[in-house]
Amino acid sequence: MWRHAFRPRKDWERIVTEQGLIFATTPKPDGSTVPYWNESAWYEVTLDEVDALEAATEELWAMCVDAVGHMATTMTDERLGLPEGTLRLVRASIERGDPAIYARFDLAFGGDGTIKMLEINGDTPTGLVETGVVQWRWIDDVMSDVDQWNSVHDRLVARWRELRDSGALDGDQVHFLYDLGEGEAYDGGEMEMTVHYLMDCAVQAGLKVMAHPIAHVGWNPDTRDFRDANDQPIRNAFKLYPWEEMLGEEFGRLLIDGAEPRPVHWFEPAWKVLLSTKAILPVLWERHPGHRLLLPAYFDEPRDLTDWVAKPLHGREGDGVRIHLADGTEVSMPGVYGDEGYVYQQYAPLPVYGGNYVVLGSWVVGGEAAGMLVRESDGMITDYFSRVVPHAISDGLSPDDATVQEWLAGRVSAQAPQLPAAPTASS
């Protein structure tokens, strides 16, 4: 992989904003701004590198799906820092085989070709507009003859269509719910933007949709069902709101207690809570010790690690992360997470290009690798001020529509990893 300087398109902020990325820049505490979408550079990858990343992503996904069943049967809510009763809900979700939509791995892709999994966000990943729309439109504008590892949009539409046609939905209407945030918790509209993009994908798949903040969801005690802002029953819901937070709230108890005679079909499903906790990291290492794609990781303490990263079980955006190196170097991020416990993962130095620390986001949609997102940061921890940078495959020519459809139809599909058999343990 290589980093190249590039002249941004004239009026690039207006262009990407009109394409749906409502925050082209990130405000800093001192009132200045830094680019969030950074097209003053681009990353060059080769077809061989993409093949390696794609294979690694799908291998990691298979291991994660396997780990879900193991965690559901061998662990407890307390060990995972989850509200009481969460794993009971998870096991029921696994038993039903609740389908999922998407997830994003964060990978360290070394200059020597090594690939290491840093973590997975399986419940509430963002960055879809940046990947599926903005960087795709960028390459179409500036180097339309070459390809990009990016089938995110096509696969999201196909996944919603598949859910509709397979009977996985209760009817043909889906509610899209998001955490609007208030005051300092407001995220600049990221959740709202991501949800509305997913809603557009669902519309293209032939579904009826409605969106509003999850705080506007109500409960009808007479009919015992969740209601939307117009007091209509919710049958299918995509929520961009963490399961561990939702289940700890008043309405979450209704889910855990099975209060609905006709339960909502949730996306992402309840079993995805196990793919949004950093507990997946030591579980994967325990089940696949020494695996080339994994880093050593442990619960509660670093054990024999000399260079390590402490990660809160439920942490996001780098909040609460602490890096410790053998030479005494300590780098940390403040944050509200950590009361639920930590895992300790071997520190893997991120590759540095032009002074930028680089993390690759690798997408999974419907169980298949779907593309990548490059993020740059100023320091060792990828934080809120990281930048998104586009990429291109230098030795891959842009395919025609027929070839794209052939690729989409010919991937793993039926061979995608499936949830393990229904667990029987109780907690």
GROMACS .gro file of C-alpha atoms in nm:
model
  427
    1MET     CA    1   0.000   0.000   0.000
    2TRP     CA    2   0.121   0.348  -0.083
    3ARG     CA    3   0.004   0.700   0.005
    4HIS     CA    4  -0.006   0.964  -0.269
    5ALA     CA    5  -0.060   1.338  -0.236
    6PHE     CA    6  -0.347   1.465  -0.449
    7ARG     CA    7  -0.507   1.794  -0.542
    8PRO     CA    8  -0.861   1.805  -0.392
    9ARG     CA    9  -1.150   1.864  -0.625
   10LYS     CA   10  -1.260   2.224  -0.650
   11ASP     CA   11  -1.537   2.287  -0.398
   12TRP     CA   12  -1.491   1.942  -0.245
   13GLU     CA   13  -1.669   2.031   0.080
   14ARG     CA   14  -1.990   2.118  -0.105
   15ILE     CA   15  -1.960   1.804  -0.320
   16VAL     CA   16  -1.930   1.556  -0.035
   17THR     CA   17  -2.192   1.735   0.174
   18GLU     CA   18  -2.442   1.714  -0.112
   19GLN     CA   19  -2.360   1.343  -0.141
   20GLY     CA   20  -2.476   1.290   0.216
   21LEU     CA   21  -2.164   1.337   0.429
   22ILE     CA   22  -2.307   1.616   0.641
   23PHE     CA   23  -1.980   1.689   0.821
   24ALA     CA   24  -1.695   1.732   0.575
   25THR     CA   25  -1.481   1.875   0.854
   26THR     CA   26  -1.444   1.807   1.226
   27PRO     CA   27  -1.456   2.095   1.474
   28LYS     CA   28  -1.180   2.109   1.733
   29PRO     CA   29  -1.218   2.234   2.089
   30ASP     CA   30  -1.035   2.559   2.001
   31GLY     CA   31  -1.295   2.640   1.734
   32SER     CA   32  -1.079   2.549   1.435
   33THR     CA   33  -1.164   2.260   1.204
   34VAL     CA   34  -0.975   1.971   1.047
   35PRO     CA   35  -1.087   1.776   0.741
   36TYR     CA   36  -1.291   1.468   0.822
   37TRP     CA   37  -1.306   1.374   0.456
   38ASN     CA   38  -0.946   1.416   0.336
   39GLU     CA   39  -0.897   1.395  -0.039
   40SER     CA   40  -0.562   1.575  -0.035
   41ALA     CA   41  -0.425   1.220  -0.050
   42TRP     CA   42  -0.527   0.873  -0.164
   43TYR     CA   43  -0.407   0.523  -0.093
   44GLU     CA   44  -0.297   0.286  -0.364
   45VAL     CA   45  -0.354  -0.087  -0.314
   46THR     CA   46  -0.302  -0.376  -0.551
   47LEU     CA   47  -0.534  -0.658  -0.649
   48ASP     CA   48  -0.316  -0.904  -0.457
   49GLU     CA   49  -0.346  -0.690  -0.145
   50VAL     CA   50  -0.723  -0.667  -0.184
   51ASP     CA   51  -0.746  -1.044  -0.230
   52ALA     CA   52  -0.548  -1.092   0.092
   53LEU     CA   53  -0.763  -0.843   0.286
   54GLU     CA   54  -1.083  -0.993   0.151
   55ALA     CA   55  -0.982  -1.347   0.246
   56ALA     CA   56  -0.866  -1.233   0.591
   57THR     CA   57  -1.194  -1.050   0.651
   58GLU     CA   58  -1.405  -1.353   0.571
   59GLU     CA   59  -1.182  -1.583   0.776
   60LEU     CA   60  -1.211  -1.349   1.074
   61TRP     CA   61  -1.586  -1.327   1.027
   62ALA     CA   62  -1.616  -1.706   1.037
   63MET     CA   63  -1.414  -1.717   1.360
   64CYS     CA   64  -1.628  -1.443   1.515
   65VAL     CA   65  -1.954  -1.619   1.428
   66ASP     CA   66  -1.817  -1.937   1.583
   67ALA     CA   67  -1.711  -1.743   1.895
   68VAL     CA   68  -2.064  -1.611   1.941
   69GLY     CA   69  -2.196  -1.958   2.018
   70HIS     CA   70  -1.906  -2.030   2.252
   71MET     CA   71  -1.954  -1.705   2.444
   72ALA     CA   72  -2.329  -1.755   2.474
   73THR     CA   73  -2.285  -2.095   2.638
   74THR     CA   74  -1.975  -2.043   2.855
   75MET     CA   75  -1.988  -1.684   2.977
   76THR     CA   76  -2.210  -1.482   3.206
   77ASP     CA   77  -2.369  -1.140   3.187
   78GLU     CA   78  -2.149  -1.029   3.477
   79ARG     CA   79  -1.828  -1.142   3.305
   80LEU     CA   80  -1.925  -0.941   2.996
   81GLY     CA   81  -2.048  -0.636   3.186
   82LEU     CA   82  -2.396  -0.675   3.035
   83PRO     CA   83  -2.738  -0.612   3.192
   84GLU     CA   84  -2.877  -0.918   3.368
   85GLY     CA   85  -3.067  -1.140   3.129
   86THR     CA   86  -2.880  -1.028   2.816
   87LEU     CA   87  -2.732  -1.370   2.738
   88ARG     CA   88  -3.073  -1.531   2.772
   89LEU     CA   89  -3.192  -1.297   2.499
   90VAL     CA   90  -2.878  -1.371   2.296
   91ARG     CA   91  -2.934  -1.745   2.313
   92ALA     CA   92  -3.292  -1.707   2.196
   93SER     CA   93  -3.167  -1.493   1.907
   94ILE     CA   94  -2.914  -1.761   1.810
   95GLU     CA   95  -3.174  -2.034   1.839
   96ARG     CA   96  -3.400  -1.847   1.596
   97GLY     CA   97  -3.105  -1.788   1.364
   98ASP     CA   98  -3.178  -1.415   1.355
   99PRO     CA   99  -3.018  -1.273   1.040
  100ALA     CA  100  -2.768  -0.988   1.052
  101ILE     CA  101  -2.682  -0.715   0.804
  102TYR     CA  102  -2.332  -0.578   0.842
  103ALA     CA  103  -2.020  -0.531   1.054
  104ARG     CA  104  -1.682  -0.363   1.034
  105PHE     CA  105  -1.340  -0.495   1.134
  106ASP     CA  106  -1.059  -0.256   1.223
  107LEU     CA  107  -0.734  -0.397   1.087
  108ALA     CA  108  -0.364  -0.312   1.107
  109PHE     CA  109  -0.224  -0.377   0.760
  110GLY     CA  110   0.154  -0.379   0.784
  111GLY     CA  111   0.392  -0.280   0.509
  112ASP     CA  112   0.515  -0.640   0.500
  113GLY     CA  113   0.164  -0.761   0.418
  114THR     CA  114   0.075  -0.877   0.769
  115ILE     CA  115  -0.289  -0.832   0.870
  116LYS     CA  116  -0.392  -0.813   1.235
  117MET     CA  117  -0.743  -0.776   1.374
  118LEU     CA  118  -0.761  -0.485   1.616
  119GLU     CA  119  -1.133  -0.522   1.689
  120ILE     CA  120  -1.476  -0.566   1.538
  121ASN     CA  121  -1.780  -0.343   1.564
  122GLY     CA  122  -2.063  -0.584   1.493
  123ASP     CA  123  -2.352  -0.389   1.638
  124THR     CA  124  -2.335  -0.017   1.556
  125PRO     CA  125  -2.062   0.045   1.297
  126THR     CA  126  -2.062   0.379   1.118
  127GLY     CA  127  -1.867   0.503   0.817
  128LEU     CA  128  -2.107   0.365   0.557
  129VAL     CA  129  -2.179   0.694   0.379
  130GLU     CA  130  -1.806   0.762   0.359
  131THR     CA  131  -1.739   0.416   0.214
  132GLY     CA  132  -2.043   0.332   0.005
  133VAL     CA  133  -2.111   0.675  -0.141
  134VAL     CA  134  -1.844   0.941  -0.102
  135GLN     CA  135  -1.528   0.749  -0.183
  136TRP     CA  136  -1.707   0.569  -0.468
  137ARG     CA  137  -1.816   0.900  -0.618
  138TRP     CA  138  -1.463   1.035  -0.564
  139ILE     CA  139  -1.302   0.764  -0.775
  140ASP     CA  140  -1.570   0.808  -1.039
  141ASP     CA  141  -1.478   1.177  -1.057
  142VAL     CA  142  -1.098   1.164  -1.050
  143MET     CA  143  -0.980   0.826  -1.184
  144SER     CA  144  -1.277   0.648  -1.334
  145ASP     CA  145  -1.065   0.397  -1.527
  146VAL     CA  146  -0.943   0.214  -1.217
  147ASP     CA  147  -1.124   0.011  -0.954
  148GLN     CA  148  -1.186   0.039  -0.583
  149TRP     CA  149  -1.248  -0.235  -0.325
  150ASN     CA  150  -1.602  -0.129  -0.257
  151SER     CA  151  -1.926  -0.321  -0.310
  152VAL     CA  152  -2.078  -0.190   0.013
  153HIS     CA  153  -2.372  -0.011  -0.144
  154ASP     CA  154  -2.470  -0.291  -0.382
  155ARG     CA  155  -2.443  -0.550  -0.106
  156LEU     CA  156  -2.651  -0.346   0.140
  157VAL     CA  157  -2.933  -0.315  -0.112
  158ALA     CA  158  -2.904  -0.685  -0.194
  159ARG     CA  159  -2.906  -0.777   0.176
  160TRP     CA  160  -3.227  -0.584   0.244
  161ARG     CA  161  -3.385  -0.747  -0.063
  162GLU     CA  162  -3.273  -1.088   0.059
  163LEU     CA  163  -3.427  -1.025   0.402
  164ARG     CA  164  -3.752  -0.915   0.239
  165ASP     CA  165  -3.772  -1.215   0.004
  166SER     CA  166  -3.668  -1.476   0.260
  167GLY     CA  167  -3.946  -1.398   0.505
  168ALA     CA  168  -3.704  -1.269   0.767
  169LEU     CA  169  -3.916  -0.957   0.807
  170ASP     CA  170  -4.263  -0.924   0.960
  171GLY     CA  171  -4.431  -0.738   0.675
  172ASP     CA  172  -4.257  -0.495   0.444
  173GLN     CA  173  -4.209  -0.191   0.667
  174VAL     CA  174  -3.889  -0.123   0.863
  175HIS     CA  175  -3.841   0.143   1.130
  176PHE     CA  176  -3.496   0.302   1.147
  177LEU     CA  177  -3.413   0.422   1.498
  178TYR     CA  178  -3.109   0.615   1.610
  179ASP     CA  179  -2.956   0.786   1.908
  180LEU     CA  180  -2.991   1.157   1.838
  181GLY     CA  181  -2.783   1.256   2.140
  182GLU     CA  182  -2.817   1.576   2.332
  183GLY     CA  183  -2.575   1.846   2.445
  184GLU     CA  184  -2.217   1.720   2.454
  185ALA     CA  185  -2.342   1.374   2.354
  186TYR     CA  186  -2.458   1.503   2.014
  187ASP     CA  187  -2.238   1.343   1.749
  188GLY     CA  188  -2.281   1.602   1.476
  189GLY     CA  189  -2.549   1.393   1.307
  190GLU     CA  190  -2.340   1.082   1.237
  191MET     CA  191  -2.601   0.836   1.361
  192GLU     CA  192  -2.884   1.013   1.182
  193MET     CA  193  -2.682   1.030   0.860
  194THR     CA  194  -2.589   0.662   0.872
  195VAL     CA  195  -2.944   0.551   0.943
  196HIS     CA  196  -3.088   0.756   0.660
  197TYR     CA  197  -2.836   0.605   0.420
  198LEU     CA  198  -2.934   0.254   0.530
  199MET     CA  199  -3.297   0.357   0.494
  200ASP     CA  200  -3.227   0.459   0.135
  201CYS     CA  201  -3.072   0.116   0.069
  202ALA     CA  202  -3.386  -0.049   0.210
  203VAL     CA  203  -3.609   0.165  -0.013
  204GLN     CA  204  -3.405   0.056  -0.316
  205ALA     CA  205  -3.472  -0.302  -0.204
  206GLY     CA  206  -3.847  -0.239  -0.217
  207LEU     CA  207  -3.921  -0.184   0.153
  208LYS     CA  208  -4.132   0.082   0.321
  209VAL     CA  209  -3.943   0.280   0.580
  210MET     CA  210  -3.972   0.533   0.859
  211ALA     CA  211  -3.703   0.692   1.075
  212HIS     CA  212  -3.696   0.878   1.404
  213PRO     CA  213  -3.488   0.896   1.725
  214ILE     CA  214  -3.512   0.585   1.940
  215ALA     CA  215  -3.611   0.809   2.230
  216HIS     CA  216  -3.946   0.860   2.054
  217VAL     CA  217  -4.033   0.489   2.073
  218GLY     CA  218  -4.316   0.417   2.315
  219TRP     CA  219  -4.477   0.113   2.478
  220ASN     CA  220  -4.847   0.035   2.466
  221PRO     CA  221  -4.933  -0.155   2.787
  222ASP     CA  222  -5.271  -0.269   2.651
  223THR     CA  223  -5.146  -0.429   2.329
  224ARG     CA  224  -4.802  -0.492   2.479
  225ASP     CA  225  -4.604  -0.373   2.180
  226PHE     CA  226  -4.357  -0.101   2.093
  227ARG     CA  227  -4.500   0.197   1.908
  228ASP     CA  228  -4.343   0.454   1.678
  229ALA     CA  229  -4.377   0.831   1.697
  230ASN     CA  230  -4.720   0.804   1.529
  231ASP     CA  231  -4.841   0.537   1.773
  232GLN     CA  232  -4.815   0.266   1.507
  233PRO     CA  233  -4.680  -0.078   1.604
  234ILE     CA  234  -4.316  -0.151   1.522
  235ARG     CA  235  -4.265  -0.492   1.358
  236ASN     CA  236  -3.915  -0.462   1.211
  237ALA     CA  237  -3.655  -0.221   1.345
  238PHE     CA  238  -3.303  -0.128   1.253
  239LYS     CA  239  -3.149   0.049   1.550
  240LEU     CA  240  -2.821   0.237   1.559
  241TYR     CA  241  -2.806   0.216   1.935
  242PRO     CA  242  -2.592  -0.027   2.137
  243TRP     CA  243  -2.768  -0.335   2.269
  244GLU     CA  244  -2.588  -0.313   2.603
  245GLU     CA  245  -2.727   0.036   2.659
  246MET     CA  246  -3.075  -0.045   2.529
  247LEU     CA  247  -3.113  -0.350   2.753
  248GLY     CA  248  -3.008  -0.154   3.059
  249GLU     CA  249  -3.297   0.088   3.015
  250GLU     CA  250  -3.662   0.063   3.115
  251PHE     CA  251  -3.783  -0.051   2.773
  252GLY     CA  252  -3.493  -0.295   2.749
  253ARG     CA  253  -3.628  -0.487   3.045
  254LEU     CA  254  -3.943  -0.550   2.844
  255LEU     CA  255  -3.731  -0.723   2.580
  256ILE     CA  256  -3.543  -0.931   2.834
  257ASP     CA  257  -3.866  -1.028   3.008
  258GLY     CA  258  -4.028  -1.131   2.679
  259ALA     CA  259  -4.319  -0.893   2.732
  260GLU     CA  260  -4.421  -0.878   2.365
  261PRO     CA  261  -4.665  -1.140   2.234
  262ARG     CA  262  -4.537  -1.055   1.884
  263PRO     CA  263  -4.168  -0.960   1.921
  264VAL     CA  264  -4.003  -0.697   1.702
  265HIS     CA  265  -3.754  -0.825   1.445
  266TRP     CA  266  -3.438  -0.633   1.541
  267PHE     CA  267  -3.146  -0.545   1.318
  268GLU     CA  268  -2.880  -0.588   1.422
  269PRO     CA  269  -3.009  -0.893   1.615
  270ALA     CA  270  -2.944  -0.947   1.985
  271TRP     CA  271  -2.657  -1.192   1.930
  272LYS     CA  272  -2.459  -0.907   1.778
  273VAL     CA  273  -2.403  -0.767   2.128
  274LEU     CA  274  -2.127  -1.029   2.153
  275LEU     CA  275  -1.955  -0.879   1.847
  276SER     CA  276  -1.954  -0.527   1.986
  277THR     CA  277  -1.779  -0.613   2.310
  278LYS     CA  278  -1.401  -0.625   2.323
  279ALA     CA  279  -1.446  -0.953   2.509
  280ILE     CA  280  -1.446  -1.114   2.166
  281LEU     CA  281  -1.069  -1.046   2.148
  282PRO     CA  282  -0.951  -1.278   2.429
  283VAL     CA  283  -1.215  -1.533   2.331
  284LEU     CA  284  -1.080  -1.548   1.976
  285TRP     CA  285  -0.722  -1.577   2.105
  286GLU     CA  286  -0.824  -1.858   2.341
  287ARG     CA  287  -0.994  -2.049   2.059
  288HIS     CA  288  -0.726  -1.979   1.797
  289PRO     CA  289  -0.395  -1.931   1.984
  290GLY     CA  290  -0.115  -1.808   1.761
  291HIS     CA  291  -0.343  -1.741   1.465
  292ARG     CA  292  -0.170  -1.519   1.209
  293LEU     CA  293  -0.461  -1.270   1.195
  294LEU     CA  294  -0.501  -1.229   1.572
  295LEU     CA  295  -0.314  -1.053   1.849
  296PRO     CA  296  -0.271  -1.207   2.195
  297ALA     CA  297  -0.544  -1.077   2.424
  298TYR     CA  298  -0.658  -1.147   2.780
  299PHE     CA  299  -0.926  -1.049   3.025
  300ASP     CA  300  -0.844  -0.821   3.321
  301GLU     CA  301  -0.464  -0.808   3.300
  302PRO     CA  302  -0.185  -0.798   3.038
  303ARG     CA  303  -0.021  -1.118   3.171
  304ASP     CA  304   0.312  -1.161   2.989
  305LEU     CA  305   0.257  -0.882   2.736
  306THR     CA  306   0.517  -0.606   2.750
  307ASP     CA  307   0.359  -0.374   2.490
  308TRP     CA  308  -0.017  -0.373   2.535
  309VAL     CA  309  -0.342  -0.186   2.481
  310ALA     CA  310  -0.610  -0.174   2.753
  311LYS     CA  311  -0.957  -0.155   2.596
  312PRO     CA  312  -1.286  -0.106   2.786
  313LEU     CA  313  -1.528  -0.389   2.705
  314HIS     CA  314  -1.787  -0.149   2.567
  315GLY     CA  315  -1.557   0.130   2.446
  316ARG     CA  316  -1.610   0.322   2.122
  317GLU     CA  317  -1.417   0.587   1.924
  318GLY     CA  318  -1.098   0.511   2.121
  319ASP     CA  319  -1.251   0.643   2.445
  320GLY     CA  320  -1.086   0.498   2.753
  321VAL     CA  321  -0.811   0.321   2.556
  322ARG     CA  322  -0.463   0.312   2.713
  323ILE     CA  323  -0.142   0.206   2.536
  324HIS     CA  324   0.158   0.094   2.740
  325LEU     CA  325   0.498   0.019   2.587
  326ALA     CA  326   0.794  -0.158   2.743
  327ASP     CA  327   1.005   0.159   2.734
  328GLY     CA  328   0.759   0.329   2.968
  329THR     CA  329   0.564   0.515   2.702
  330GLU     CA  330   0.198   0.563   2.800
  331VAL     CA  331  -0.071   0.703   2.567
  332SER     CA  332  -0.432   0.723   2.677
  333MET     CA  333  -0.768   0.868   2.581
  334PRO     CA  334  -1.019   0.996   2.834
  335GLY     CA  335  -1.362   0.843   2.819
  336VAL     CA  336  -1.672   0.734   3.001
  337TYR     CA  337  -1.614   0.361   2.953
  338GLY     CA  338  -1.431   0.118   3.178
  339ASP     CA  339  -1.658   0.039   3.472
  340GLU     CA  340  -1.768  -0.273   3.282
  341GLY     CA  341  -1.409  -0.409   3.273
  342TYR     CA  342  -1.113  -0.422   3.034
  343VAL     CA  343  -0.934  -0.656   2.802
  344TYR     CA  344  -0.561  -0.632   2.730
  345GLN     CA  345  -0.440  -0.684   2.375
  346GLN     CA  346  -0.086  -0.694   2.245
  347TYR     CA  347   0.005  -0.359   2.094
  348ALA     CA  348   0.042  -0.375   1.715
  349PRO     CA  349   0.214  -0.063   1.575
  350LEU     CA  350   0.002   0.097   1.305
  351PRO     CA  351   0.175   0.168   0.975
  352VAL     CA  352   0.265   0.535   0.939
  353TYR     CA  353   0.236   0.711   0.602
  354GLY     CA  354   0.349   1.073   0.583
  355GLY     CA  355   0.321   1.105   0.959
  356ASN     CA  356  -0.030   0.958   0.965
  357TYR     CA  357  -0.118   0.645   1.164
  358VAL     CA  358  -0.342   0.429   0.942
  359VAL     CA  359  -0.623   0.188   1.031
  360LEU     CA  360  -0.819  -0.005   0.768
  361GLY     CA  361  -1.190  -0.057   0.820
  362SER     CA  362  -1.296  -0.379   0.646
  363TRP     CA  363  -1.668  -0.428   0.587
  364VAL     CA  364  -1.878  -0.743   0.604
  365VAL     CA  365  -2.228  -0.733   0.452
  366GLY     CA  366  -2.446  -1.044   0.462
  367GLY     CA  367  -2.146  -1.249   0.572
  368GLU     CA  368  -1.927  -1.142   0.279
  369ALA     CA  369  -1.632  -0.903   0.263
  370ALA     CA  370  -1.753  -0.585   0.096
  371GLY     CA  371  -1.482  -0.319   0.086
  372MET     CA  372  -1.258  -0.098   0.291
  373LEU     CA  373  -1.231   0.243   0.452
  374VAL     CA  374  -0.896   0.408   0.528
  375ARG     CA  375  -0.867   0.628   0.838
  376GLU     CA  376  -0.568   0.840   0.935
  377SER     CA  377  -0.494   0.980   1.277
  378ASP     CA  378  -0.221   1.196   1.431
  379GLY     CA  379  -0.141   0.955   1.712
  380MET     CA  380  -0.126   0.592   1.812
  381ILE     CA  381  -0.498   0.586   1.905
  382THR     CA  382  -0.755   0.633   1.627
  383ASP     CA  383  -0.984   0.893   1.774
  384TYR     CA  384  -1.270   1.132   1.699
  385PHE     CA  385  -1.038   1.356   1.492
  386SER     CA  386  -0.926   1.085   1.250
  387ARG     CA  387  -0.964   1.150   0.875
  388VAL     CA  388  -1.119   0.935   0.605
  389VAL     CA  389  -0.902   0.903   0.292
  390PRO     CA  390  -1.013   0.738  -0.036
  391HIS     CA  391  -0.831   0.452  -0.206
  392ALA     CA  392  -0.794   0.296  -0.550
  393ILE     CA  393  -0.673  -0.039  -0.687
  394SER     CA  394  -0.390   0.064  -0.916
  395ASP     CA  395  -0.379  -0.260  -1.120
  396GLY     CA  396  -0.754  -0.315  -1.137
  397LEU     CA  397  -0.956  -0.162  -1.418
  398SER     CA  398  -1.303  -0.033  -1.341
  399PRO     CA  399  -1.547  -0.316  -1.422
  400ASP     CA  400  -1.859  -0.281  -1.635
  401ASP     CA  401  -2.203  -0.340  -1.484
  402ALA     CA  402  -2.228  -0.698  -1.609
  403THR     CA  403  -1.899  -0.788  -1.441
  404VAL     CA  404  -2.010  -0.626  -1.116
  405GLN     CA  405  -2.332  -0.829  -1.116
  406GLU     CA  406  -2.134  -1.145  -1.187
  407TRP     CA  407  -1.906  -1.075  -0.889
  408LEU     CA  408  -2.199  -1.003  -0.660
  409ALA     CA  409  -2.373  -1.327  -0.757
  410GLY     CA  410  -2.062  -1.541  -0.743
  411ARG     CA  411  -1.929  -1.477  -0.395
  412VAL     CA  412  -1.972  -1.698  -0.091
  413SER     CA  413  -2.350  -1.648  -0.046
  414ALA     CA  414  -2.483  -1.988   0.068
  415GLN     CA  415  -2.140  -2.078   0.202
  416ALA     CA  416  -2.131  -1.776   0.435
  417PRO     CA  417  -2.066  -1.873   0.798
  418GLN     CA  418  -2.379  -1.968   0.986
  419LEU     CA  419  -2.459  -1.928   1.353
  420PRO     CA  420  -2.377  -2.240   1.557
  421ALA     CA  421  -2.647  -2.475   1.676
  422ALA     CA  422  -2.882  -2.345   1.941
  423PRO     CA  423  -2.696  -2.319   2.274
  424THR     CA  424  -2.842  -2.494   2.576
  425ALA     CA  425  -2.656  -2.340   2.871
  426SER     CA  426  -2.843  -2.111   3.107
  427SER     CA  427  -2.739  -1.816   3.319
   0.00000   0.00000   0.00000
